[in-house]
Structures are given as C-alpha cells and as structure tokens.
mmCIF file of C-alpha atoms and ligand atoms in Angstrom:
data_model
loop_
_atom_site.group_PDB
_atom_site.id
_atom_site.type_symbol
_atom_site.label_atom_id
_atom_site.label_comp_id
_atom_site.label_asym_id
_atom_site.label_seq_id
_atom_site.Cartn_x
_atom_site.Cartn_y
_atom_site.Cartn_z
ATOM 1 C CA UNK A 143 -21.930 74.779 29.171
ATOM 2 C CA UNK A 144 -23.233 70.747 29.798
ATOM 3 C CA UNK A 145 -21.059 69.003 31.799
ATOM 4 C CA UNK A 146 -20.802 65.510 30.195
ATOM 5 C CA UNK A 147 -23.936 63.227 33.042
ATOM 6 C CA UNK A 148 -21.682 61.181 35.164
ATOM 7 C CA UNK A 149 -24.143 58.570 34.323
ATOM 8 C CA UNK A 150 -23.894 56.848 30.923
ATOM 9 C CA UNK A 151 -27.025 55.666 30.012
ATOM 10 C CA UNK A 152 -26.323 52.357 30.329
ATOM 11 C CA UNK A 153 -25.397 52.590 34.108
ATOM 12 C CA UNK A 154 -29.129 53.953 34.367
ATOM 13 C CA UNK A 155 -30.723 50.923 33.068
ATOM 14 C CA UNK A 156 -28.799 48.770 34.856
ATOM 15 C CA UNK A 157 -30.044 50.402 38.245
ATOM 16 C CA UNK A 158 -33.134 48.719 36.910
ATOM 17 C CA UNK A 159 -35.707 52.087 36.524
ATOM 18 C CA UNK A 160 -39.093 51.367 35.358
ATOM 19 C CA UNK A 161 -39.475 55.029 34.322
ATOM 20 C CA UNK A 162 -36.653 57.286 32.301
ATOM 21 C CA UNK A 163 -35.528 60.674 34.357
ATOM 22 C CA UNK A 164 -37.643 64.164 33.060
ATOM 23 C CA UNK A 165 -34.128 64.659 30.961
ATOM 24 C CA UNK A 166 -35.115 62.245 28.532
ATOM 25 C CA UNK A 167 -38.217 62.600 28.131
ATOM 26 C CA UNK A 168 -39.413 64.238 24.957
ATOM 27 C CA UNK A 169 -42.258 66.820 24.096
ATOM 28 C CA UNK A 170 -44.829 65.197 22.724
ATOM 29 C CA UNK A 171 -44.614 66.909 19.337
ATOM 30 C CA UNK A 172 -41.089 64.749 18.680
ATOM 31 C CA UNK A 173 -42.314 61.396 20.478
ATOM 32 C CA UNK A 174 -42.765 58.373 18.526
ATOM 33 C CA UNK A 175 -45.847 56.990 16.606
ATOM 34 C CA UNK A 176 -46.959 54.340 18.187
ATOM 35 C CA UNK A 177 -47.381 52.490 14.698
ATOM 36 C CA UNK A 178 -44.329 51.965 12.863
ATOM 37 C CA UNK A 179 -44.770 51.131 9.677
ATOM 38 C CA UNK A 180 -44.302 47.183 9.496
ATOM 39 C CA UNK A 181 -41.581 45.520 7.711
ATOM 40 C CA UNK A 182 -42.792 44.828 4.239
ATOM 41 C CA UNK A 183 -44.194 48.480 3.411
ATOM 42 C CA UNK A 184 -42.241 51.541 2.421
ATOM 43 C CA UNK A 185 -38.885 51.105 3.069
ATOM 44 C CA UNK A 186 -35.865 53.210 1.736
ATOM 45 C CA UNK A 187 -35.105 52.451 -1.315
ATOM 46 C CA UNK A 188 -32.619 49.198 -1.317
ATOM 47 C CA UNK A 189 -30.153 49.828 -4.321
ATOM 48 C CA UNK A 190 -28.361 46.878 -5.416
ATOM 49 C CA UNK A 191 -25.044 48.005 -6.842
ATOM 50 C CA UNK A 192 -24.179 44.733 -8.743
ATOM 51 C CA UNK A 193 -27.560 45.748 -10.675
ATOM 52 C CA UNK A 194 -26.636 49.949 -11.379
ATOM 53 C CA UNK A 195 -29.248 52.074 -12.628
ATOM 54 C CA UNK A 196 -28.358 55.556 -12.116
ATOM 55 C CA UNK A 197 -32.443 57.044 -12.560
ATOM 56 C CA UNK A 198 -33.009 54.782 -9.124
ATOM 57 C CA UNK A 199 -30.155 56.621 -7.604
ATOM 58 C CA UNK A 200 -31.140 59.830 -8.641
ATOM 59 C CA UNK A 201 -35.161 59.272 -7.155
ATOM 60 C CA UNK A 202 -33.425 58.319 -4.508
ATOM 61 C CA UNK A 203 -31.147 61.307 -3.659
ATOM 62 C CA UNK A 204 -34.373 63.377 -4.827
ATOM 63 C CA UNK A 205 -37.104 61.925 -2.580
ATOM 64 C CA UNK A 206 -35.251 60.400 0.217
ATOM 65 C CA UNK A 207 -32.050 61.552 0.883
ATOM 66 C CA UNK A 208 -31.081 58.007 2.280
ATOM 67 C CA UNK A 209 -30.853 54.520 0.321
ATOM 68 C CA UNK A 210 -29.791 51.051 1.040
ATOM 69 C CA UNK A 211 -26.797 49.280 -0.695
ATOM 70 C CA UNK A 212 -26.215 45.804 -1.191
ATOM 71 C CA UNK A 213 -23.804 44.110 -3.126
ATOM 72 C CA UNK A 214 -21.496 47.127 -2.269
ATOM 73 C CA UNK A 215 -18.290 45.233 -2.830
ATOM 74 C CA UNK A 216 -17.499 46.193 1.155
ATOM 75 C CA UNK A 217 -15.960 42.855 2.811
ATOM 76 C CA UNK A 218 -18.900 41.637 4.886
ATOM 77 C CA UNK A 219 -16.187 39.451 7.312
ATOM 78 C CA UNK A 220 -15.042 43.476 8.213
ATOM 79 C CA UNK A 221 -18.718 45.087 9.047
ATOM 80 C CA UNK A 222 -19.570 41.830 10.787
ATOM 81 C CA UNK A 223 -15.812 42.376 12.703
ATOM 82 C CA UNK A 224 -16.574 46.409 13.517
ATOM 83 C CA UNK A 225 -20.434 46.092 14.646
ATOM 84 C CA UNK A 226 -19.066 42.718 17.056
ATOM 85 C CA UNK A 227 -16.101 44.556 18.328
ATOM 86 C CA UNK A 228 -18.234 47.765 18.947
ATOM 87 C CA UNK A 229 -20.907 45.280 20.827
ATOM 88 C CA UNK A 230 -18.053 43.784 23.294
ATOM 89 C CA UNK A 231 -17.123 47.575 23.690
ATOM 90 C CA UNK A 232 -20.349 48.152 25.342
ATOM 91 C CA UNK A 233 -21.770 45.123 26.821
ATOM 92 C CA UNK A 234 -18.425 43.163 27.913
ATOM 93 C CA UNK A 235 -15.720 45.763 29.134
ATOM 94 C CA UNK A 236 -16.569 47.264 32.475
ATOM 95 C CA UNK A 237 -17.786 50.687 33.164
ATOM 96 C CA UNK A 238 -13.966 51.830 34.873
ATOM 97 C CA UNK A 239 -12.440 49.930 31.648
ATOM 98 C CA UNK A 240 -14.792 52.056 29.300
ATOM 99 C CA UNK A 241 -14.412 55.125 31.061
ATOM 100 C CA UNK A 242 -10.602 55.087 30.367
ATOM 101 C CA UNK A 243 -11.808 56.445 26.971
ATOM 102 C CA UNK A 244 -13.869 59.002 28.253
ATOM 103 C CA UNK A 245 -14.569 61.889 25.985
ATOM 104 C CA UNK A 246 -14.497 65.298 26.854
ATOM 105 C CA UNK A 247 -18.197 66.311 27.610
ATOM 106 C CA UNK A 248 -17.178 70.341 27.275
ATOM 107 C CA UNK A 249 -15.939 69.984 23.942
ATOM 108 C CA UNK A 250 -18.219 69.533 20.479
ATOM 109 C CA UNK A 251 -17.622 66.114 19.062
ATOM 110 C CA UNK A 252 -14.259 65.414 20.839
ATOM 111 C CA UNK A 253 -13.102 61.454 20.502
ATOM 112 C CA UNK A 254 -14.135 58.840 22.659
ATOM 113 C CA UNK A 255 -16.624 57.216 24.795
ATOM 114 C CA UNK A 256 -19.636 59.314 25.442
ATOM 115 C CA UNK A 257 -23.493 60.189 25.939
ATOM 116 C CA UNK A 258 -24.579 63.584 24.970
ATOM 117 C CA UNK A 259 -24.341 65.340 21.613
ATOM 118 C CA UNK A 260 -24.977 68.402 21.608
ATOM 119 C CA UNK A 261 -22.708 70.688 24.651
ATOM 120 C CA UNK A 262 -25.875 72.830 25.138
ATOM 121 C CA UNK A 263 -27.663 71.937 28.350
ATOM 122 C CA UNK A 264 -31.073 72.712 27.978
ATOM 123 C CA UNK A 265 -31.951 69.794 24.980
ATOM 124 C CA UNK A 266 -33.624 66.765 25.702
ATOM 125 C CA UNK A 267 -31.061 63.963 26.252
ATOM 126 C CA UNK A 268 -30.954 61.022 24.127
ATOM 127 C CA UNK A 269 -31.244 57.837 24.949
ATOM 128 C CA UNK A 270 -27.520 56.796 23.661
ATOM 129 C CA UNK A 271 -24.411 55.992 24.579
ATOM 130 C CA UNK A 272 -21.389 56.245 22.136
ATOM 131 C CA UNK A 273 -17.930 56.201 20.760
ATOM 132 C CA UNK A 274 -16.260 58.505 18.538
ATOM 133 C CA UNK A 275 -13.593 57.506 16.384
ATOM 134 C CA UNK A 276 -10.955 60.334 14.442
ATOM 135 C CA UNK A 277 -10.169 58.477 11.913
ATOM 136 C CA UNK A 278 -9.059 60.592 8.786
ATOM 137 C CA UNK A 279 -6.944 62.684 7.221
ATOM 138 C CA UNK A 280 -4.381 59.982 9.173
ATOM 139 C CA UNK A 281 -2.733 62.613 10.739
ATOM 140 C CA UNK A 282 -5.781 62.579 12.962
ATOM 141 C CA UNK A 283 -5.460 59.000 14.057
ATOM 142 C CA UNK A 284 -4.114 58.405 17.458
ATOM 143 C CA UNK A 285 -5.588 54.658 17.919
ATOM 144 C CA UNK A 286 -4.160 55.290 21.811
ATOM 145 C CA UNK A 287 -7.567 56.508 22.328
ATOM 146 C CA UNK A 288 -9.159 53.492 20.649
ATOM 147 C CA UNK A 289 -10.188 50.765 23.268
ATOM 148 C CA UNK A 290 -7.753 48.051 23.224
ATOM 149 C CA UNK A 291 -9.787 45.519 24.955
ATOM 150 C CA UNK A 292 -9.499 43.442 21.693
ATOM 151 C CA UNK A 293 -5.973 42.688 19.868
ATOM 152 C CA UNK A 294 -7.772 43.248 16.540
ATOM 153 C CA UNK A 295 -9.089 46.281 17.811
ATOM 154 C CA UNK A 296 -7.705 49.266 16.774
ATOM 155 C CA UNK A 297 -6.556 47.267 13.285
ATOM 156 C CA UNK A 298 -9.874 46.851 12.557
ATOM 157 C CA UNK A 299 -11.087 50.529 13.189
ATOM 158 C CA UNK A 300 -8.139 51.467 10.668
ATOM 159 C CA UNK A 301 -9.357 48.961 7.667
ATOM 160 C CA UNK A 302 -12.704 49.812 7.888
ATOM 161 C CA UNK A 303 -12.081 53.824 7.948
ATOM 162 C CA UNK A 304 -9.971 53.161 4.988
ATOM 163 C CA UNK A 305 -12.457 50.761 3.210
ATOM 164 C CA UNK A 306 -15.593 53.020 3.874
ATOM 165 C CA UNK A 307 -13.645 56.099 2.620
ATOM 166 C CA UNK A 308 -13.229 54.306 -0.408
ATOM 167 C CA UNK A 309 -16.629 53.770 -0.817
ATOM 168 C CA UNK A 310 -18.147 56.894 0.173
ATOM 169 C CA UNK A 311 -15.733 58.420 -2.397
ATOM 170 C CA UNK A 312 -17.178 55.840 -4.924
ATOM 171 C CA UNK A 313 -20.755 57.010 -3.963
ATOM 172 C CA UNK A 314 -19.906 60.594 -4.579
ATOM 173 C CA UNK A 315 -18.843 60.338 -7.968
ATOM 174 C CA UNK A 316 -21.965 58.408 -8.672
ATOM 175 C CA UNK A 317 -23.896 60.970 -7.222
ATOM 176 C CA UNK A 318 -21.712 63.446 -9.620
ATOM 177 C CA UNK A 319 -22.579 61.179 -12.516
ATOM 178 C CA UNK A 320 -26.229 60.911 -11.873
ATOM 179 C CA UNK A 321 -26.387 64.863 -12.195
ATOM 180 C CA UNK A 322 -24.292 64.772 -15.349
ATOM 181 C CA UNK A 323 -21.590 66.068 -13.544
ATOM 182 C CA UNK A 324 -17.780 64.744 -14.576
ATOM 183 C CA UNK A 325 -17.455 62.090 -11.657
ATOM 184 C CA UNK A 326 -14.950 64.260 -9.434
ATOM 185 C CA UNK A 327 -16.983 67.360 -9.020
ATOM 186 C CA UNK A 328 -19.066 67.010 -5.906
ATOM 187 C CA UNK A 329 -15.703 64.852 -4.460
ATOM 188 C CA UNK A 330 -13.192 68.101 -5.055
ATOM 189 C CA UNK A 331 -16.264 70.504 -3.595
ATOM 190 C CA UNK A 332 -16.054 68.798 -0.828
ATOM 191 C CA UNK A 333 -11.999 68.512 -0.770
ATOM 192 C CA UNK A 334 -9.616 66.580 1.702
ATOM 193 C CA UNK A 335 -12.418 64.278 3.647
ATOM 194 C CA UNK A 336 -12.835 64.533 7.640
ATOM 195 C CA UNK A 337 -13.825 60.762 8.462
ATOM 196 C CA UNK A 338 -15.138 59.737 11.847
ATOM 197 C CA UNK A 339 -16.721 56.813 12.910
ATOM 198 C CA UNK A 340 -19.358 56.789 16.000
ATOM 199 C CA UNK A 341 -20.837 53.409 17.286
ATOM 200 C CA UNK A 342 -24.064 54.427 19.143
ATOM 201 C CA UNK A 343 -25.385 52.077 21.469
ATOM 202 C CA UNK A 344 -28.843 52.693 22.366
ATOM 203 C CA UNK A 345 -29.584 50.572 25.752
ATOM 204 C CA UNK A 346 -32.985 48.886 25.952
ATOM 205 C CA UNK A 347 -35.379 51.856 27.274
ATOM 206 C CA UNK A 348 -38.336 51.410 30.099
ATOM 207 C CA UNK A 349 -40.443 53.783 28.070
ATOM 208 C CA UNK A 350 -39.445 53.834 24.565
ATOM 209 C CA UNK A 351 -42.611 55.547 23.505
ATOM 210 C CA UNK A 352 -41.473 59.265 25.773
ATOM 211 C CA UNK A 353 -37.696 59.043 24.493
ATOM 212 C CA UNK A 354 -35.765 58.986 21.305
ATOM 213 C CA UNK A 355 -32.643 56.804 21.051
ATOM 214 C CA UNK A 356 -31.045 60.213 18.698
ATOM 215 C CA UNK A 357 -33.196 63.329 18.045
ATOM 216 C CA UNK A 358 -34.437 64.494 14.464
ATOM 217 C CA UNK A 359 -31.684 65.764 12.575
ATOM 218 C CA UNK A 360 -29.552 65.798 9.332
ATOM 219 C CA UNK A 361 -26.151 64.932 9.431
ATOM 220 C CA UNK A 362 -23.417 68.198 8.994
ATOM 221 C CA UNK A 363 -21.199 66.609 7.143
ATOM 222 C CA UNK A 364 -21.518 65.171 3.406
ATOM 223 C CA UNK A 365 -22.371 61.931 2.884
ATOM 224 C CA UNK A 366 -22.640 58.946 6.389
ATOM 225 C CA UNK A 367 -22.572 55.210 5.775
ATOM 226 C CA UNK A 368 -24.118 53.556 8.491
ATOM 227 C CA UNK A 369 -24.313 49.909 9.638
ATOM 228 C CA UNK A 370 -26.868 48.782 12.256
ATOM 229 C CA UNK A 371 -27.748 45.322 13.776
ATOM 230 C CA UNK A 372 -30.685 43.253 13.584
ATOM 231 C CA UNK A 373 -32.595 45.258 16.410
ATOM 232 C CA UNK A 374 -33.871 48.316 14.079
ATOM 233 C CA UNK A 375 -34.704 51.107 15.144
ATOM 234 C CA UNK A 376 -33.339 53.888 12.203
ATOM 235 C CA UNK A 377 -36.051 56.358 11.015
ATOM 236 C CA UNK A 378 -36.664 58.760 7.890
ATOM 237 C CA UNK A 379 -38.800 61.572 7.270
ATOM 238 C CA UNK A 380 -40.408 61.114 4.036
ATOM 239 C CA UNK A 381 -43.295 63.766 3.286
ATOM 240 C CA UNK A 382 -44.134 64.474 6.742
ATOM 241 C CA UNK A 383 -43.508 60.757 8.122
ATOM 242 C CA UNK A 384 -41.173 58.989 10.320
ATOM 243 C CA UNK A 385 -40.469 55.633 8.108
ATOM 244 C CA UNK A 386 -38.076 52.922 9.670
ATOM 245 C CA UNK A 387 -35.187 51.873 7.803
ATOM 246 C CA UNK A 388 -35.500 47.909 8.405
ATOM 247 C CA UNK A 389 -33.025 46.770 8.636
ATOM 248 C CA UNK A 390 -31.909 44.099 5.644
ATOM 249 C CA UNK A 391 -28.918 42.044 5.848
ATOM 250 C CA UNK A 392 -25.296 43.082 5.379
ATOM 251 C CA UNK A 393 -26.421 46.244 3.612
ATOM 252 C CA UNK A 394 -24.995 49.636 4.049
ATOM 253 C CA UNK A 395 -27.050 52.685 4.703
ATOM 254 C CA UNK A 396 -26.264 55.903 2.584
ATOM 255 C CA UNK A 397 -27.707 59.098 4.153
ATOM 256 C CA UNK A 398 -26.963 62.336 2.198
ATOM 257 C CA UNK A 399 -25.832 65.294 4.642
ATOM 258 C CA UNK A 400 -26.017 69.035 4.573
ATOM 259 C CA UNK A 401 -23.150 69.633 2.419
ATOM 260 C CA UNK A 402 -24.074 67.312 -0.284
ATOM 261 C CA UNK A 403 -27.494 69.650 -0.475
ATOM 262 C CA UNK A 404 -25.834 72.514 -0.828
ATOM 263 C CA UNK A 405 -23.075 71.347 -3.358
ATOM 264 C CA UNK A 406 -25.691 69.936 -5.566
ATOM 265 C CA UNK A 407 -28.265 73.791 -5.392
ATOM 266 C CA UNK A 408 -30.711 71.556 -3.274
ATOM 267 C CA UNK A 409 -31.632 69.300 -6.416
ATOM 268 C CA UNK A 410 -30.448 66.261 -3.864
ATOM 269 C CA UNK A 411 -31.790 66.638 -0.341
ATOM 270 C CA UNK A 412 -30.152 65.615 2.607
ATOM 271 C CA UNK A 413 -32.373 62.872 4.866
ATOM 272 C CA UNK A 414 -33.636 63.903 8.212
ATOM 273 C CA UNK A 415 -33.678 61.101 10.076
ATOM 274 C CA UNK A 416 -33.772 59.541 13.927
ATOM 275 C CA UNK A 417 -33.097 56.307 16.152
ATOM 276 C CA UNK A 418 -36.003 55.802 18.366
ATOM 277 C CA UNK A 419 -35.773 52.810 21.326
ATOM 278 C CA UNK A 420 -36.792 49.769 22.567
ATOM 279 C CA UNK A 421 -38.010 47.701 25.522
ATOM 280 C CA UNK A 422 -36.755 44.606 24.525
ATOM 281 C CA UNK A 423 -33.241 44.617 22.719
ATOM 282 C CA UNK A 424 -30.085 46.848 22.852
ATOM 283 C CA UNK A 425 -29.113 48.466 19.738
ATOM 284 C CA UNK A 426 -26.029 49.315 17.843
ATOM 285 C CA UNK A 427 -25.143 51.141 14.878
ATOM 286 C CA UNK A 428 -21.999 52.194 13.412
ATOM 287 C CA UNK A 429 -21.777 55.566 11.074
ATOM 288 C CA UNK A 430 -19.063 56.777 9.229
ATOM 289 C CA UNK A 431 -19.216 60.406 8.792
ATOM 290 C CA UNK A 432 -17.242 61.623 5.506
ATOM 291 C CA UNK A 433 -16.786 66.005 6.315
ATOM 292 C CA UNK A 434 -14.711 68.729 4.924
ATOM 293 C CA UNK A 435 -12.473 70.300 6.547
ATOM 294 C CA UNK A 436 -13.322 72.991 8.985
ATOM 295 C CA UNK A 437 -11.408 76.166 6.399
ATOM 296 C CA UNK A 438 -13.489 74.909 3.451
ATOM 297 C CA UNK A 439 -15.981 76.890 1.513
ATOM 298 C CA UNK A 440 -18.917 75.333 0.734
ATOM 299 C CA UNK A 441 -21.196 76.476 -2.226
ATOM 300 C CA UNK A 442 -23.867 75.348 -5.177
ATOM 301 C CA UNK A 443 -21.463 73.752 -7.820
ATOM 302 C CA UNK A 444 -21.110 76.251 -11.001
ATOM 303 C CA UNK A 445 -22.270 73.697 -13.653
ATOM 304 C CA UNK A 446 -25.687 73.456 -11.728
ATOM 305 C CA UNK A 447 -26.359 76.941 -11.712
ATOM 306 C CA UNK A 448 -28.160 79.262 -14.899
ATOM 307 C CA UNK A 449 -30.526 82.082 -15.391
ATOM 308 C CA UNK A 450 -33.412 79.308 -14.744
ATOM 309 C CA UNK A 451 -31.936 77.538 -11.972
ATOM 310 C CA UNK A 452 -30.230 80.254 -9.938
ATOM 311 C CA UNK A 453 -28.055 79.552 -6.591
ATOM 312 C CA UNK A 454 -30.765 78.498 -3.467
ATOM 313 C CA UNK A 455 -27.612 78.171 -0.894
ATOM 314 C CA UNK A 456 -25.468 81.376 0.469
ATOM 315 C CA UNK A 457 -21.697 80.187 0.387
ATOM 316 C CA UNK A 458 -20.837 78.691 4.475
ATOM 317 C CA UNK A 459 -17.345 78.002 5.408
ATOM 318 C CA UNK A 460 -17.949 74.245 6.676
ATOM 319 C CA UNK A 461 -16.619 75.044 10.441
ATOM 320 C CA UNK A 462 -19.199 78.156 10.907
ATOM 321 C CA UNK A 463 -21.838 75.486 10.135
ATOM 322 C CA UNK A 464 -20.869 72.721 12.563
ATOM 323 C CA UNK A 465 -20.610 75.587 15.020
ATOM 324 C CA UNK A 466 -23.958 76.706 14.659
ATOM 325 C CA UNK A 467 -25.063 73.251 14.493
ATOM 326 C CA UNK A 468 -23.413 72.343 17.787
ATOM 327 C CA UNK A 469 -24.858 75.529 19.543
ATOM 328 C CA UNK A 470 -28.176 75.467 18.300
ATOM 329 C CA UNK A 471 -29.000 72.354 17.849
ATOM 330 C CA UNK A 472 -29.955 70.402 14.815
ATOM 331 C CA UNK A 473 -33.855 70.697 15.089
ATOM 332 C CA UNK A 474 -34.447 68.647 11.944
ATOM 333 C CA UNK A 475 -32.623 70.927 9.091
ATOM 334 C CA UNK A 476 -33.211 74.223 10.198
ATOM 335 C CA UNK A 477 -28.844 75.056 9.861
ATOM 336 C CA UNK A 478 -29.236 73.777 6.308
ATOM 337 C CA UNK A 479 -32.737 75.588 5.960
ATOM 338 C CA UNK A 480 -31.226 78.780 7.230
ATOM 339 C CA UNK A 481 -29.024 79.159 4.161
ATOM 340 C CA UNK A 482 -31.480 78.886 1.515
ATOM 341 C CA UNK A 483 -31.745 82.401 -0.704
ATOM 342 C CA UNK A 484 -34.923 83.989 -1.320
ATOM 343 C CA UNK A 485 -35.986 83.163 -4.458
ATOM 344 C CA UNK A 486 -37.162 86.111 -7.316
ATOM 345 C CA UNK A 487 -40.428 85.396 -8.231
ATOM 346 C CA UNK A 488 -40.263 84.597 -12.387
HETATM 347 O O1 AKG B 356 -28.234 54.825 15.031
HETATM 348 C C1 AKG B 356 -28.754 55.215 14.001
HETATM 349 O O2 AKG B 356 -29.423 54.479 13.299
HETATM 350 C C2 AKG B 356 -28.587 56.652 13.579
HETATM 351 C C3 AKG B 356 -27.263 57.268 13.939
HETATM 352 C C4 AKG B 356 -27.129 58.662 13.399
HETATM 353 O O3 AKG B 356 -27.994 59.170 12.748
HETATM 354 C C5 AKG B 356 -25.931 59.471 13.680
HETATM 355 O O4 AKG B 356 -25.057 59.004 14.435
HETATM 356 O O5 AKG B 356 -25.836 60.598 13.132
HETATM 357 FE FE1 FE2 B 357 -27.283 60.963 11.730
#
C-alpha cells in the first residue's frame, strides 16, 4: 500500500524545481501533444439548454460522452462562490491550516485534502492536489471535515451539492428521454445517488509537457458535472485524440461515467478524458460525482435490450467496480471494457 507523499504538490513547486521528480513523469505513450488543438476548432459540443433539442443531446452522449451546458438554470453567483472558495482553500490558507483536513492516503477516496488517487504505489503520480467532499445521501455529511477558513464555507458546499444533484438528476431523465425511455428509468437504475465533490488544484508545472495534471480515465460513477476556471486545461478522447474542453464561460461540463454506459447497453459512451498542466497559471476545477451506492446492481436497462440488440454489459455490483478500479487503475476504460460480453456473430 502508498502511503499518502508527505509532500503535496504544491509544497514542491514552491521549493522552486525547474524539473518534476521521476514520480511524475509520464511514459511517453500518455504525454501530451505538443499541439493542442486551438480554441476555435473542435470543441465538445456546447448545449444550450434554454434552446433543447434532444437529437444534439443524443450525438452528443453517442460520440462524445461529455457536453457543455449553458443556460443550465444553475445560480452562477453559487459556481462563481464554490470555484473562489475552493481557490482561497489552496492558495490563501497555510500548509499546517490545510493539513488539518488531511485525508487518509491508505484509504480509496476517503474525504479531505489530498494528492494521490489511486492507493497503488507503482502509478505515475499526478500533478494534483485536491479536496474531497461527502456530500450525499446527507447522512454522509459531516461539514466538520470541511475547511472552515471561510464563514460561508461549509454553507456553500451544502447548496451547491444540493443544487448540482438537482441538476444531474434533471440531466438523467433527459438522457432517459433522448433514448425513448420514460424519464425515471436510467435515474431508478442508478437508485439512491452517492454525491461527492473534489476541487483539484493542479499547481503550475516546470515541465508540463512530461506530466499530466490527472491521468486518462473515465469516471466510475454515473454522470460528473464539472466546473473549471479560466486556465483550461480539461481533455477528451474523441476517435483516437486528446481534444481540450475550452473552457467557455459559466458553463457546466457533463461527462457521462461508467455506469451510465452500462445502464444504457453501451448505446451512450462514457468520455475518457484528462487534465494536463501548465507553466504559467494554476488551475482549478470542481466535479461533482453523482454514484450508486456501493450494494447496487448495475445492468443494461430491459427496455433497451431484444433479439437484435442483445445485452453487451455482464451485471457488476457498483462497489466490486470501484474496487477494481481503485486497485488497478483506471487505464482509460479498461474496468468498463472488461465487462463487455462477447458478441454472437449474426
Ligand atoms: O480537472 C479536470 O478538468 C478533470 C477532473 C476529473 O476528471 C476528475 O476529477 O475526475
Ligand atoms: Fe474525471
């Protein structure tokens, strides 16, 4: 087992190194291009919800897996509040204040402040610091280990894990809809939602072409909402290419996650997708991670299933997956990948 680095990243750019430790440095294989693509080409498709057309949704839960909202009806004054509050976390509390939140290194996605992902010790390291936030069922809120640096705080944290559920659960029955599903299905497959919230903060980086800010993966869960600042720095594979996700103003990002893939027989695809660093600007986004619960069975919805399109997922029970997950490693979508069926020839 990893024991959690006693250095945050941060602390290691502030000793002022001009080249990142071997730990961070990644094979070539997963380095990243040295040519983004530039602002005004491909971009994830930017949905504007005040303008609905379900066939843009649906190309873009087929092709993508992620989309932009805008006009989402989320109060703007509350993602401006969470992404500044997360920002003071970092860059104005000191390291002993921040450390008072400390999360437990030894233990798979345990609450608090904290660098390293995965508890395996032989990954790359990425070039992030975070904090993790339990924030639903309620019963799983204990905003004692919230920082509490800020009066607002810990209020904040609770209206916008109550807002975002409320729009993740809007996005899911639109997701239901745009399959011709009745609008609850894919929202009672996944059942009573497991909400956290991580703010990553992803320190400016001496070499940000050897390192990634967050290695390839898709998300466990079943559908993320994610916020990020002006910096940018969020990227998707689309048919064999890292995109960025630029960012655009006040929108919310919608990546689909593994469970979302499976519910819907693979017809929607969840995004792989990465945070890769800079030189010149510290980053910071906030997700919002919407799960089931560790006891629930996940499987291809009946109504999506016939003779022609047969089931491509084997049934998981959600908490085997974010085991093997956690203990293998996410390696792009191979935990999703390894449930697939084989499929009869016709
Ligand atoms: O910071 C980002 O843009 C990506 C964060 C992310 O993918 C995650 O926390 O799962
Ligand atoms: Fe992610």
């Amino acid at each position: 087992m990893a024991d959690e680095p006693v250095l945050r990243v941060q602390t290691l750019v502030e000793t002022g190194l001009s080249n990142v430790p071997s730990s961070y440095i990644q094979p070539p294989i997963n380095r990243p291009n040295s040519s983004p693509n530039p602002p005004n080409s491909t971009n994830v498709p930017i949905i504007d919800l005040s303008n609905f057309d379900p066939n843009h949704l649906k190309h873009a839960c087929i092709h993508w897996g992620a989309f932009q909202i805008t006009n989402h009806g989320f109060p703007i004054r509350l993602l401006d509040e969470m992404r500044n509050l997360g920002m003071s976390f970092f860059e104005e509390c000191t390291m002993e204040e921040k450390l008072k939140y400390g999360c437990d290194g030894k233990v798979a996605a345990s609450e608090g402040y904290g660098s390293r992902m995965l508890v395996r010790d032989d990954s790359v390291l990425d070039w992030r610091d975070y904090f993790d936030h339990h924030t639903l069922p309620v019963s799983r809120r204990n905003p004692s280990k919230w920082p509490e640096f800020s009066t607002n705080y810990r209020g904040v944290v609770v209206e916008y894990s109550d807002q975002m559920n409320v729009l993740a659960m809007k996005l899911l029955g639109m997701i239901s809809e745009s399959l011709g599903l009745p609008t609850s299905s894919v929202e009672d497959a996944v059942g009573e939602v497991y909400q956290n919230i991580t703010i990553s903060y992803y320190p400016t980086c001496p070499q940000p072409k050897l390192t990634l800010g967050l290695q390839a993966h898709s998300d466990f869960g079943a559908i993320t909402l994610l916020i990020q600042d002006d910096v940018g720095g969020l990227q998707v594979l689309k048919d064999g290419e890292w995109l960025t996700a630029h960012p655009v103003s006040d929108a919310i990002v919608v990546i689909l996650a593994d469970q979302v893939e499976i519910i819907t027989n693979g017809q929607y695809k969840s995004a792989e997708h990465r945070a890769i660093t800079n030189a010149h600007r510290a980053r910071l986004s906030v997700a919002t991670f919407h799960d089931p619960a560790k006891s629930k069975k996940i499987f291809p919805t009946e109504k999506l299933i016939n003779k022609k399109n047969p089931a491509r997922y084997k049934e998981v029970t959600y908490g085997d997956y974010v085991s093997a997950w956690y203990t293998k490693g996410p390696e792009g979508k191979r935990n999703v990948d390894a449930l697939l069926l084989q499929q009869q020839d016709p």
